[in-house]
Short mmCIF file of C-alpha atoms in Angstrom, two decimals:
data_model
loop_
_atom_site.label_atom_id
_atom_site.label_comp_id
_atom_site.label_asym_id
_atom_site.label_seq_id
_atom_site.Cartn_x
_atom_site.Cartn_y
_atom_site.Cartn_z
CA ILE A 27 -55.29 22.74 50.15
CA LEU A 28 -58.96 21.88 49.76
CA GLU A 29 -60.15 19.80 52.65
CA MET A 30 -63.54 18.42 52.62
CA ARG A 31 -65.33 18.97 56.22
CA GLU A 32 -68.97 18.08 57.13
CA GLY A 33 -69.88 18.07 53.07
CA LYS A 34 -68.11 21.50 52.73
CA LEU A 35 -64.65 22.17 51.22
CA GLU A 36 -62.77 24.59 53.06
CA ARG A 37 -59.60 26.40 51.76
CA LEU A 38 -56.56 25.82 54.20
CA LYS A 39 -53.17 27.54 53.34
CA MET A 40 -50.48 24.91 52.45
CA GLY A 41 -46.50 25.36 51.67
CA GLY A 42 -43.42 23.59 51.93
CA MET A 43 -40.07 23.15 50.49
CA GLY A 44 -37.80 20.14 50.06
CA THR A 45 -34.09 19.73 49.23
CA LEU A 46 -32.65 16.46 47.53
CA ASP A 47 -28.84 16.21 46.75
CA TYR A 48 -27.63 12.60 45.71
CA ARG A 49 -25.23 11.03 43.78
CA GLU A 50 -26.36 9.00 40.76
CA MET A 51 -24.91 6.15 38.93
CA THR A 52 -26.23 5.09 35.48
CA LEU A 53 -26.57 1.41 35.34
CA GLU A 54 -28.58 1.09 31.90
CA VAL A 55 -29.24 3.17 29.02
CA GLY A 56 -31.27 2.34 25.92
CA GLY A 57 -30.58 3.51 22.24
CA LYS A 58 -33.78 5.36 22.51
CA PRO A 59 -35.82 7.50 24.76
CA SER A 60 -38.09 4.75 25.39
CA ASP A 61 -36.12 2.03 26.12
CA ARG A 62 -35.26 1.01 29.76
CA ILE A 63 -32.78 3.19 32.04
CA ARG A 64 -31.48 2.15 35.07
CA SER A 65 -29.94 4.24 38.06
CA ILE A 66 -28.48 3.93 41.60
CA ARG A 67 -28.72 6.60 43.94
CA HIS A 68 -27.22 7.49 47.45
CA TYR A 69 -28.66 10.56 49.03
CA ASP A 70 -26.59 12.70 51.10
CA GLN A 71 -29.68 15.04 51.94
CA ALA A 72 -33.33 14.17 50.97
CA ASP A 73 -35.92 16.09 53.66
CA ALA A 74 -39.11 18.21 53.00
CA ASP A 75 -40.97 20.44 55.26
CA ILE A 76 -44.74 20.83 54.82
CA ARG A 77 -47.16 23.10 56.29
CA VAL A 78 -50.81 22.69 55.94
CA GLY A 79 -52.73 25.22 58.29
CA ARG A 80 -51.26 25.52 61.73
CA ASP A 81 -49.77 22.15 60.98
CA ALA A 82 -45.84 21.33 60.14
CA LEU A 83 -44.62 18.28 59.02
CA LYS A 84 -40.94 17.20 58.42
CA THR A 85 -40.02 14.16 56.63
CA ALA A 86 -36.54 12.45 55.34
CA LEU A 87 -35.20 9.40 54.05
CA ARG A 88 -33.29 7.38 56.30
CA SER A 89 -29.72 7.92 56.25
CA GLY A 90 -27.57 4.97 54.56
CA LEU A 91 -30.61 3.89 52.24
CA PHE A 92 -29.44 3.58 48.48
CA ILE A 93 -32.24 3.95 46.08
CA ALA A 94 -32.54 2.39 42.51
CA ALA A 95 -34.21 3.91 39.81
CA ALA A 96 -35.98 2.36 36.60
CA THR A 97 -37.73 3.74 33.80
CA ASP A 98 -39.45 2.99 30.45
CA ALA A 99 -41.45 4.07 27.98
CA LYS A 100 -44.48 4.46 30.41
CA THR A 101 -43.31 3.88 33.81
CA SER A 102 -41.16 5.22 36.47
CA ILE A 103 -40.29 3.84 40.10
CA LEU A 104 -38.08 4.48 42.91
CA PHE A 105 -37.31 1.78 45.68
CA SER A 106 -34.47 0.45 47.81
CA PRO A 107 -32.74 -2.72 47.33
CA GLN A 108 -31.98 -2.92 50.70
CA GLU A 109 -35.37 -2.61 52.59
CA PRO A 110 -38.79 -1.55 51.85
CA LEU A 111 -39.30 2.20 51.98
CA SER A 112 -42.17 4.08 53.77
CA ALA A 113 -44.81 6.01 52.00
CA ASP A 114 -43.59 9.10 53.24
CA GLU A 115 -39.90 8.27 52.74
CA LEU A 116 -41.29 7.58 48.86
CA ASP A 117 -43.02 11.22 48.71
CA VAL A 118 -39.94 12.96 49.74
CA ILE A 119 -37.65 11.55 46.82
CA ASP A 120 -40.22 10.59 44.10
CA ILE A 121 -40.85 14.21 42.84
CA LEU A 122 -41.26 16.75 39.98
CA GLY A 123 -38.11 16.41 37.65
CA ASN A 124 -36.66 12.94 37.93
CA SER A 125 -33.31 13.09 36.88
CA LEU A 126 -33.34 10.01 35.27
CA LEU A 127 -36.11 11.41 32.77
CA LEU A 128 -34.62 14.80 31.74
CA ASP A 129 -32.53 13.97 28.97
CA GLN A 130 -35.61 12.28 27.12
CA LEU A 131 -36.98 15.97 26.82
CA LEU A 132 -34.17 16.57 23.78
CA PRO A 133 -35.53 16.38 20.52
CA ALA A 134 -34.98 13.08 18.64
CA GLY A 135 -32.74 14.73 15.98
CA PRO A 136 -30.90 17.52 14.53
CA VAL A 137 -32.68 20.56 15.06
CA ALA A 138 -32.11 24.77 14.30
CA VAL A 139 -33.33 27.59 16.84
CA GLY A 140 -37.05 28.28 16.85
CA HIS A 141 -37.83 24.53 16.27
CA THR A 142 -40.89 23.17 18.37
CA TRP A 143 -42.08 19.59 19.27
CA LYS A 144 -44.41 18.09 21.54
CA PRO A 145 -43.60 15.98 24.37
CA GLU A 146 -44.73 12.51 24.81
CA SER A 147 -47.78 12.51 27.11
CA ALA A 148 -46.08 9.17 28.95
CA LEU A 149 -43.16 11.65 29.76
CA LEU A 150 -45.13 14.43 30.80
CA ALA A 151 -47.03 11.92 33.45
CA MET A 152 -43.80 10.63 34.92
CA LEU A 153 -41.80 14.03 35.18
CA LEU A 154 -45.03 15.54 36.82
CA ALA A 155 -45.75 12.28 39.21
CA LEU A 156 -49.03 12.02 37.71
CA ASP A 157 -50.89 9.01 37.01
CA SER A 158 -51.60 9.85 33.28
CA VAL A 159 -52.01 12.81 31.07
CA GLY A 160 -54.96 13.33 28.79
CA GLN A 161 -55.40 16.73 27.05
CA ASN A 162 -51.81 17.75 26.14
CA ASN A 163 -51.06 21.15 24.78
CA VAL A 164 -47.18 21.40 26.01
CA LYS A 165 -44.78 22.02 23.37
CA CYS A 166 -40.75 22.35 23.59
CA GLU A 167 -38.74 24.70 21.98
CA VAL A 168 -35.10 25.17 21.13
CA VAL A 169 -34.42 28.97 22.13
CA GLU A 170 -30.62 29.29 21.95
CA VAL A 171 -27.47 27.12 20.37
CA THR A 172 -23.66 27.86 21.26
CA ASP A 173 -20.62 26.19 21.37
CA THR A 174 -21.08 24.99 24.61
CA VAL A 175 -24.57 24.65 25.21
CA ALA A 176 -28.36 24.34 23.77
CA ARG A 177 -31.11 26.15 25.77
CA PHE A 178 -34.90 24.93 25.60
CA GLN A 179 -38.31 25.87 27.15
CA ILE A 180 -41.45 24.21 27.71
CA THR A 181 -44.80 25.94 27.83
CA GLY A 182 -48.11 25.13 27.73
CA SER A 183 -51.07 23.23 29.76
CA LEU A 184 -52.23 19.76 30.25
CA SER A 185 -54.82 17.87 32.15
CA GLY A 186 -54.41 14.34 34.04
CA THR A 187 -55.15 12.39 37.08
CA ILE A 188 -53.41 10.94 39.86
CA TYR A 189 -55.16 8.93 42.75
CA GLY A 190 -58.34 9.11 41.31
CA ALA A 191 -58.45 12.86 40.96
CA ALA A 192 -58.61 15.15 38.05
CA THR A 193 -56.22 17.78 37.85
CA GLN A 194 -55.27 21.02 35.40
CA ILE A 195 -52.07 22.15 34.96
CA GLN A 196 -50.17 25.26 33.65
CA LEU A 197 -46.52 24.60 33.01
CA LYS A 198 -43.23 26.75 32.09
CA ALA A 199 -39.76 25.44 32.40
CA LYS A 200 -36.37 25.92 31.32
CA TYR A 201 -33.65 23.50 30.43
CA ARG A 202 -29.79 23.62 29.25
CA TYR A 203 -28.09 20.72 27.58
CA ASP A 204 -24.38 20.79 27.71
CA ARG A 205 -22.66 19.78 24.52
CA ARG A 206 -19.20 18.67 26.33
CA SER A 207 -21.10 16.09 28.92
CA LYS A 208 -23.65 15.61 26.25
CA ARG A 209 -26.54 15.95 28.72
CA ILE A 210 -29.07 18.21 30.40
CA ASP A 211 -27.44 19.62 33.34
CA TRP A 212 -29.83 22.34 34.59
CA PHE A 213 -33.45 22.27 34.57
CA ALA A 214 -36.15 24.71 36.24
CA MET A 215 -39.93 24.09 36.17
CA SER A 216 -42.65 26.42 37.67
CA MET A 217 -46.27 24.89 37.39
CA LYS A 218 -49.56 25.98 38.50
CA GLU A 219 -51.96 23.07 39.45
CA GLU A 220 -55.44 22.72 40.37
CA ARG A 221 -56.37 19.23 41.85
CA GLU A 222 -59.56 18.11 42.80
CA VAL A 223 -60.63 16.12 45.78
CA GLY A 224 -59.15 12.35 44.95
CA LEU A 225 -59.65 8.94 46.23
CA ILE A 226 -57.07 9.50 49.00
CA ALA A 227 -55.77 12.88 49.56
CA GLU A 228 -57.46 16.53 49.68
CA GLY A 229 -57.79 18.91 46.68
CA PHE A 230 -55.50 21.97 46.04
CA ASP A 231 -54.73 25.05 44.11
CA ILE A 232 -50.65 25.40 44.55
CA VAL A 233 -47.87 26.80 42.69
CA ALA A 234 -44.80 24.44 42.77
CA GLN A 235 -41.31 25.11 41.68
CA VAL A 236 -38.31 22.91 41.09
CA GLN A 237 -34.82 23.16 39.74
CA VAL A 238 -32.53 20.47 38.93
CA ARG A 239 -28.36 21.17 38.74
CA ILE A 240 -26.39 18.22 37.52
CA VAL A 241 -22.47 18.14 38.01
CA PRO A 242 -20.30 15.45 36.86
CA GLU A 243 -18.36 13.53 39.39
CA GLN A 244 -15.14 11.65 39.16
CA GLY A 245 -14.75 8.15 40.30
CA ASN A 246 -17.28 5.98 41.43
CA ALA A 247 -19.01 8.45 43.97
CA GLY A 248 -18.75 5.68 47.04
CA PHE A 249 -20.87 2.88 45.01
CA ASP A 250 -19.38 -0.15 45.55
CA GLN A 251 -19.64 -3.03 42.94
CA LYS A 252 -19.61 -5.73 45.44
CA LYS A 253 -22.87 -4.73 46.80
CA LEU A 254 -24.61 -3.70 43.66
CA ASP A 255 -23.81 -7.28 42.34
CA GLN A 256 -25.64 -8.64 45.67
CA TRP A 257 -28.58 -6.34 45.32
CA VAL A 258 -31.87 -6.63 43.34
CA LEU A 259 -31.78 -3.62 41.00
CA GLU A 260 -34.78 -4.66 38.76
CA PRO A 261 -38.20 -3.73 40.31
CA ASN A 262 -40.48 -6.41 41.26
CA ASP A 263 -43.27 -6.89 43.89
CA THR A 264 -40.96 -7.54 47.00
CA VAL A 265 -38.56 -4.70 46.61
CA VAL A 266 -41.06 -1.90 45.44
CA ALA A 267 -43.26 -2.96 48.18
CA LEU A 268 -43.71 -0.21 51.41
CA ALA A 269 -43.61 -0.39 54.85
CA TYR A 270 -45.82 0.73 57.36
CA GLU A 271 -45.42 0.67 60.94
CA SER A 272 -48.68 1.43 63.52
CA ALA A 273 -48.58 4.62 65.12
CA ASP A 274 -48.46 2.91 68.61
CA SER A 275 -45.58 0.54 67.16
CA ALA A 276 -47.68 -2.32 67.96
CA TRP A 277 -47.39 -4.18 64.56
CA ARG A 278 -45.76 -3.49 61.00
CA LEU A 279 -46.12 -4.97 57.64
CA THR A 280 -45.36 -4.28 53.78
CA HIS A 281 -47.93 -3.44 51.05
CA SER A 282 -48.12 -3.03 47.68
CA ARG A 283 -48.53 0.43 46.12
CA ASP A 284 -51.61 -0.11 45.49
CA TRP A 285 -52.57 0.39 49.08
CA TYR A 286 -52.96 3.67 50.16
CA VAL A 287 -53.08 4.79 53.85
CA ILE A 288 -55.95 7.33 54.34
CA HIS A 289 -56.06 7.41 58.21
CA SER A 290 -53.55 6.55 60.88
CA THR A 291 -53.99 6.95 64.91
CA PRO A 292 -52.52 4.87 67.58
CA ASP A 293 -56.02 2.81 67.68
CA LEU A 294 -56.58 2.56 63.62
CA ALA A 295 -55.21 2.34 60.17
CA ILE A 296 -57.22 2.58 57.45
CA PHE A 297 -55.81 1.41 54.20
CA ARG A 298 -57.73 2.04 50.52
CA LEU A 299 -56.97 0.00 47.48
CA ILE A 300 -56.96 2.01 44.48
CA ASP A 301 -56.87 0.35 40.89
CA GLN A 302 -56.61 2.32 37.67
CA GLY A 303 -57.92 5.46 39.63
CA ARG A 304 -60.69 3.24 40.97
CA ARG A 305 -61.52 2.66 44.49
CA VAL A 306 -61.67 -0.98 44.71
CA ALA A 307 -61.63 -1.79 48.67
CA GLU A 308 -60.83 -0.90 52.20
CA CYS A 309 -59.08 -2.38 54.82
CA ARG A 310 -59.04 -1.39 58.79
CA ILE A 311 -56.37 -2.53 61.09
CA SER A 312 -56.22 -2.52 64.84
CA ALA A 313 -54.28 -4.25 67.78
CA LEU A 314 -56.70 -5.94 69.69
CA PRO A 315 -55.75 -6.36 73.56
CA ASP A 316 -53.35 -9.46 74.61
CA VAL A 317 -55.26 -12.62 75.59
CA PRO A 318 -53.21 -15.87 77.12
CA ARG A 319 -52.52 -18.37 74.39
CA GLU A 320 -55.02 -20.72 75.74
CA LYS A 321 -57.74 -18.43 74.85
CA LEU A 322 -57.30 -17.80 71.47
CA PRO A 323 -60.70 -18.24 70.04
CA THR A 324 -61.47 -21.36 67.63
CA LEU A 325 -62.74 -20.94 64.21
CA GLU A 326 -66.25 -20.94 65.25
CA SER A 327 -66.25 -18.72 67.92
CA PHE A 328 -64.45 -15.82 65.54
CA GLN A 329 -67.27 -16.73 63.03
CA ASN A 330 -69.69 -16.14 65.86
CA ASP A 331 -68.17 -12.87 66.64
CA VAL A 332 -67.99 -11.61 63.26
CA ARG A 333 -71.68 -12.29 63.02
CA ASN A 334 -72.47 -10.29 65.97
CA THR A 335 -70.51 -7.66 64.78
CA LEU A 336 -72.35 -6.98 61.78
CA GLY A 337 -75.93 -7.42 63.20
CA ASP A 338 -78.67 -6.96 60.35
CA ALA A 339 -76.12 -5.93 57.65
CA PHE A 340 -75.29 -9.97 57.88
CA ASP A 341 -77.14 -12.06 55.14
CA HIS A 342 -74.60 -15.47 54.85
CA PHE A 343 -71.20 -16.87 55.19
CA VAL A 344 -69.10 -16.98 52.74
CA SER A 345 -66.06 -19.09 53.60
CA ALA A 346 -63.97 -19.48 56.78
CA SER A 347 -60.95 -20.84 57.15
CA GLN A 348 -57.49 -20.97 59.55
CA TRP A 349 -53.98 -21.64 58.72
CA ALA A 350 -50.22 -20.68 60.07
CA ASN A 351 -48.45 -18.01 57.83
CA GLU A 352 -44.89 -17.95 57.20
CA ALA A 353 -44.04 -16.29 60.61
CA LYS A 354 -46.34 -19.13 62.29
CA TYR A 355 -48.83 -17.00 63.23
CA ARG A 356 -52.31 -18.16 63.50
CA VAL A 357 -54.79 -16.60 60.76
CA TYR A 358 -58.38 -16.96 61.17
CA ARG A 359 -60.31 -15.47 57.74
CA VAL A 360 -64.08 -15.34 57.85
CA ALA A 361 -66.09 -13.86 54.51
CA VAL A 362 -69.55 -12.92 54.74
CA SER A 363 -72.12 -11.28 52.49
CA GLY A 364 -74.30 -8.81 53.60
CA GLN A 365 -75.82 -5.29 52.54
CA ALA A 366 -74.66 -1.87 53.87
CA GLN A 367 -76.36 1.27 53.60
CA SER A 368 -75.02 4.05 51.33
CA ASP A 369 -75.70 7.81 51.32
CA ALA A 370 -76.91 8.11 47.61
CA LYS A 371 -78.11 11.61 45.96
CA LEU A 372 -81.73 9.87 45.52
CA GLY A 373 -81.82 8.75 49.23
CA LYS A 374 -80.28 5.91 51.33
CA VAL A 375 -79.87 2.66 49.06
CA LYS A 376 -78.65 -1.14 50.21
CA VAL A 377 -75.24 -1.81 48.60
CA PRO A 378 -74.17 -5.43 48.27
CA ILE A 379 -71.07 -6.14 50.57
CA GLU A 380 -68.34 -8.57 51.28
CA TRP A 381 -66.42 -8.15 54.49
CA ARG A 382 -63.50 -10.22 55.04
CA TYR A 383 -62.70 -10.52 58.69
CA TYR A 384 -59.00 -12.00 59.50
CA LEU A 385 -57.67 -12.22 62.88
CA VAL A 386 -53.75 -12.71 63.09
CA ALA A 387 -52.13 -13.79 66.50
CA ASP A 388 -48.93 -15.26 68.07
CA ASP A 389 -48.06 -17.42 70.44
CA TYR A 390 -48.00 -15.15 73.13
CA GLY A 391 -51.84 -13.88 72.51
CA ARG A 392 -50.86 -10.67 70.81
CA ARG A 393 -53.37 -10.07 68.45
CA VAL A 394 -54.30 -7.97 65.24
CA ALA A 395 -57.38 -7.73 63.23
CA PHE A 396 -58.33 -6.86 59.64
CA VAL A 397 -61.72 -5.93 58.37
CA VAL A 398 -61.58 -5.72 54.36
CA THR A 399 -64.85 -4.26 52.87
CA VAL A 400 -65.62 -4.47 49.41
CA GLU A 401 -68.38 -3.81 47.01
CA GLU A 402 -69.62 -7.40 45.48
CA GLU A 403 -69.13 -5.97 42.01
CA LEU A 404 -65.38 -5.35 42.46
CA LEU A 405 -64.68 -8.92 44.01
CA LYS A 406 -63.17 -10.05 40.71
CA GLN A 407 -60.85 -6.56 40.69
CA LEU A 408 -60.07 -7.09 44.60
CA GLY A 409 -58.79 -10.85 43.47
CA ASP A 410 -56.45 -12.17 46.60
CA ALA A 411 -55.25 -8.60 47.34
CA ASP A 412 -56.51 -8.28 50.90
CA ARG A 413 -54.57 -12.08 51.45
CA GLU A 414 -51.44 -10.62 50.05
CA LEU A 415 -51.43 -7.71 52.64
CA VAL A 416 -52.49 -9.93 55.80
#
């Protein structure tokens, strides 16, 4: 892994292994590979062990959660219809070789041994968990056909992007189509990737291997139709939102998948908003000491605190408001225009900035502060994403 420290890239050894064992029931399949496909999954095992340098991390999906999977021509998404997943849980299950996508690697019509074709870039992006694929030099080939199976291989290279970082991939894979069950029942892939430092993660040079085995199961495999009828299995903003709880368990929230946690300590969490591979804004969230209810600030005193905090960077107030949210918490919001100093290659320059300060407080005097920073030229892209987060 390539980690930026004091302006220099340092290399750390990285390794890991994950195991997924799940039952999957298909709910909807279109007539063409690009049509909608929906399924529901229940995981008997979903965990990963990661090592970076001397640090070790083990993550796992909570037991008892069902996972809905949805794909179409350009997107693939996993979510729980029961309650929001955490970003770590999503990372465990949203990996290379999504089983719901594998049959799209089959040719469009009858073919003979030796036939080759180029898989769609959008399909490769979903299979490899990328945001997009640019140059695509990958080809699929029929290598064997028997009375019971057909065997294929994938070779080639591609370039793509993920979280604003460019990546180069060398790809080799094999897969088998069972002519009796009429689906791909085995897939194995080896991928060499060189990823640059991105907006939310370090870069790395890595070789990843994945193997998928699919076995037909009799009966309903433990899926209760009454539960399925009660759940929302079509992705929407609510069910695909992710959950975050602060390291000190002082506060928790749900957030859209465009917000990424880039820093987390008991005192502070920093989220970064990414839109189409571009950094739009950052939000710093921290719990404040409790105060008696009668000592909660007025909107005017909160504005004064903001002005004093910014000091010389302050230019003028854009807006100030106060309301009660759905949980009956008091919410103060103060937007300020000013300038921040940015380190540019040609020297330090002043950048027009809008800061949006929020204070959220309950009737017991527990408080959480949000500070959103956005360059003024990106205000339109930010829209109300900060208020939705709060």
